[in-house]
């Protein structure tokens, strides 16, 4: 904790770079209390850690910062100084008594109030969502920044992302989705944008790093990363690797999706090339794209003849049925508004339209133009793949 009150009601913020001698003098004269619980706190001015306040042993403060790591304190301080350096009114550890929440930094920018949280430790999804909701309901724009040590960028353009990471997904002012991260050791922001998952854990993404000194708040809120499309050959390569790994896991035998394919005389490796395509909003869905796209094929597309119509309602009905059975799962994205699983579905239908499988009949209705052919052998699969590649080249 870096901010405390004195008994006379003044605030002492250690973000204001006090010298050790000054703090020693203040400490002799003053007593400090926690702004949250009102209990006494101790000013620690040792040489090992950043100067900070700590509750006395046994204190039961509901917003306890006592387990706070050096990394968290340093990051918070650096971000605070970075904002102050841009003349942005900011308060370190601002305690909002009404909502009983204390963002790491509260700041005002372009007439809006922001709650910045630099998150170093793991936070359960419910706690994260509840805090975010409270901020949103009380006029704050939440700005969650994940500590960079949590990010695992595997290859240049692939990252392993868990549900925890996706909680940090936020929209830029222009609606681009990205995950902001910060590294206090290197004084550097990291941005993950253009995130397109190909499995539950792994996603293609565009990763960019910007030293703190080189960017302004405006760029943190609107990263300049261009939207990058996934190169299709890389996508296919990773998808194939994912299929092989998946079928070799011990749980594969009892997997309801693989079993359903098996019961219909299909298999994962003979799915048509139109199933498992990269789709812009597919991160709204937790389940791998190949799975939900295959379910759409089984539930909606295979039963139709060319010329038949399919409505958005019908598609939504089938998706909902799979979601109720937990065969398709959607992601919790607390910082985004109006997240609908239909968005990636419609993105996908748009691609099928471009491939000549579907046509648009009217605003809420599609018409099947051409059946998706299910390959019966490796040879047929190769032929289908070849044709597909010719199509997407065009
Ligand atoms: Zn307290």
PDB file of N, CA, C and O in Angstrom, residues 70-76 78 118 120 146-149 182-188:
ATOM      1  N   UNK A  70       6.505  -6.730  -4.786  1.00  0.00           N
ATOM      2  CA  UNK A  70       7.356  -5.619  -5.210  1.00  0.00           C
ATOM      3  C   UNK A  70       6.996  -5.225  -6.640  1.00  0.00           C
ATOM      4  O   UNK A  70       6.904  -4.056  -6.971  1.00  0.00           O
ATOM      5  N   UNK A  71       6.747  -6.256  -7.468  1.00  0.00           N
ATOM      6  CA  UNK A  71       6.407  -6.012  -8.868  1.00  0.00           C
ATOM      7  C   UNK A  71       5.151  -5.138  -8.988  1.00  0.00           C
ATOM      8  O   UNK A  71       5.100  -4.200  -9.760  1.00  0.00           O
ATOM      9  N   UNK A  72       4.162  -5.475  -8.163  1.00  0.00           N
ATOM     10  CA  UNK A  72       2.912  -4.726  -8.226  1.00  0.00           C
ATOM     11  C   UNK A  72       3.122  -3.273  -7.812  1.00  0.00           C
ATOM     12  O   UNK A  72       2.670  -2.350  -8.490  1.00  0.00           O
ATOM     13  N   UNK A  73       3.842  -3.079  -6.713  1.00  0.00           N
ATOM     14  CA  UNK A  73       4.070  -1.711  -6.233  1.00  0.00           C
ATOM     15  C   UNK A  73       4.868  -0.903  -7.254  1.00  0.00           C
ATOM     16  O   UNK A  73       4.561   0.249  -7.528  1.00  0.00           O
ATOM     17  N   UNK A  74       5.890  -1.522  -7.802  1.00  0.00           N
ATOM     18  CA  UNK A  74       6.717  -0.803  -8.789  1.00  0.00           C
ATOM     19  C   UNK A  74       5.922  -0.440 -10.028  1.00  0.00           C
ATOM     20  O   UNK A  74       6.000   0.692 -10.513  1.00  0.00           O
ATOM     21  N   UNK A  75       5.161  -1.398 -10.532  1.00  0.00           N
ATOM     22  CA  UNK A  75       4.370  -1.161 -11.740  1.00  0.00           C
ATOM     23  C   UNK A  75       3.380  -0.029 -11.530  1.00  0.00           C
ATOM     24  O   UNK A  75       3.248   0.874 -12.363  1.00  0.00           O
ATOM     25  N   UNK A  76       2.703  -0.093 -10.398  1.00  0.00           N
ATOM     26  CA  UNK A  76       1.698   0.900 -10.042  1.00  0.00           C
ATOM     27  C   UNK A  76       2.328   2.301  -9.984  1.00  0.00           C
ATOM     28  O   UNK A  76       1.781   3.269 -10.511  1.00  0.00           O
ATOM     29  N   UNK A  78       5.185   3.279 -11.400  1.00  0.00           N
ATOM     30  CA  UNK A  78       5.651   3.707 -12.727  1.00  0.00           C
ATOM     31  C   UNK A  78       4.497   4.234 -13.563  1.00  0.00           C
ATOM     32  O   UNK A  78       4.613   5.264 -14.225  1.00  0.00           O
ATOM     33  N   UNK A 118      -3.607  -2.622 -12.186  1.00  0.00           N
ATOM     34  CA  UNK A 118      -2.447  -3.358 -12.700  1.00  0.00           C
ATOM     35  C   UNK A 118      -2.416  -4.689 -11.959  1.00  0.00           C
ATOM     36  O   UNK A 118      -2.151  -4.736 -10.766  1.00  0.00           O
ATOM     37  N   UNK A 120      -1.163  -8.257 -10.994  1.00  0.00           N
ATOM     38  CA  UNK A 120       0.005  -9.154 -11.003  1.00  0.00           C
ATOM     39  C   UNK A 120      -0.357 -10.549 -10.543  1.00  0.00           C
ATOM     40  O   UNK A 120       0.213 -11.526 -10.989  1.00  0.00           O
ATOM     41  N   UNK A 146      -2.695  -6.414 -17.408  1.00  0.00           N
ATOM     42  CA  UNK A 146      -2.129  -7.649 -16.834  1.00  0.00           C
ATOM     43  C   UNK A 146      -0.605  -7.513 -16.760  1.00  0.00           C
ATOM     44  O   UNK A 146       0.017  -6.893 -17.626  1.00  0.00           O
ATOM     45  N   UNK A 147      -0.036  -8.063 -15.703  1.00  0.00           N
ATOM     46  CA  UNK A 147       1.426  -8.045 -15.605  1.00  0.00           C
ATOM     47  C   UNK A 147       1.994  -8.948 -16.703  1.00  0.00           C
ATOM     48  O   UNK A 147       1.526 -10.068 -16.905  1.00  0.00           O
ATOM     49  N   UNK A 148       2.994  -8.428 -17.377  1.00  0.00           N
ATOM     50  CA  UNK A 148       3.515  -9.128 -18.548  1.00  0.00           C
ATOM     51  C   UNK A 148       4.040 -10.529 -18.237  1.00  0.00           C
ATOM     52  O   UNK A 148       4.074 -11.387 -19.108  1.00  0.00           O
ATOM     53  N   UNK A 149       4.411 -10.768 -16.967  1.00  0.00           N
ATOM     54  CA  UNK A 149       4.971 -12.095 -16.658  1.00  0.00           C
ATOM     55  C   UNK A 149       3.915 -13.194 -16.795  1.00  0.00           C
ATOM     56  O   UNK A 149       4.244 -14.363 -16.820  1.00  0.00           O
ATOM     57  N   UNK A 182       1.773  -4.943 -18.952  1.00  0.00           N
ATOM     58  CA  UNK A 182       2.871  -4.041 -18.604  1.00  0.00           C
ATOM     59  C   UNK A 182       3.964  -4.818 -17.876  1.00  0.00           C
ATOM     60  O   UNK A 182       3.691  -5.698 -17.066  1.00  0.00           O
ATOM     61  N   UNK A 183       5.204  -4.450 -18.189  1.00  0.00           N
ATOM     62  CA  UNK A 183       6.354  -5.087 -17.547  1.00  0.00           C
ATOM     63  C   UNK A 183       7.134  -4.026 -16.763  1.00  0.00           C
ATOM     64  O   UNK A 183       7.791  -3.173 -17.374  1.00  0.00           O
ATOM     65  N   UNK A 184       7.046  -4.032 -15.423  1.00  0.00           N
ATOM     66  CA  UNK A 184       7.740  -3.019 -14.617  1.00  0.00           C
ATOM     67  C   UNK A 184       9.263  -3.162 -14.691  1.00  0.00           C
ATOM     68  O   UNK A 184       9.979  -2.180 -14.562  1.00  0.00           O
ATOM     69  N   UNK A 185       9.759  -4.375 -14.888  1.00  0.00           N
ATOM     70  CA  UNK A 185      11.210  -4.585 -14.952  1.00  0.00           C
ATOM     71  C   UNK A 185      11.802  -3.855 -16.159  1.00  0.00           C
ATOM     72  O   UNK A 185      12.851  -3.249 -16.075  1.00  0.00           O
ATOM     73  N   UNK A 186      11.101  -3.944 -17.293  1.00  0.00           N
ATOM     74  CA  UNK A 186      11.626  -3.326 -18.513  1.00  0.00           C
ATOM     75  C   UNK A 186      10.922  -2.026 -18.873  1.00  0.00           C
ATOM     76  O   UNK A 186      11.163  -1.456 -19.929  1.00  0.00           O
ATOM     77  N   UNK A 187      10.030  -1.580 -18.024  1.00  0.00           N
ATOM     78  CA  UNK A 187       9.289  -0.324 -18.272  1.00  0.00           C
ATOM     79  C   UNK A 187       8.663  -0.345 -19.672  1.00  0.00           C
ATOM     80  O   UNK A 187       8.908   0.540 -20.489  1.00  0.00           O
ATOM     81  N   UNK A 188       7.879  -1.376 -19.912  1.00  0.00           N
ATOM     82  CA  UNK A 188       7.412  -1.570 -21.285  1.00  0.00           C
ATOM     83  C   UNK A 188       5.965  -2.078 -21.319  1.00  0.00           C
ATOM     84  O   UNK A 188       5.603  -2.978 -20.558  1.00  0.00           O
TER      85      UNK A 188
END
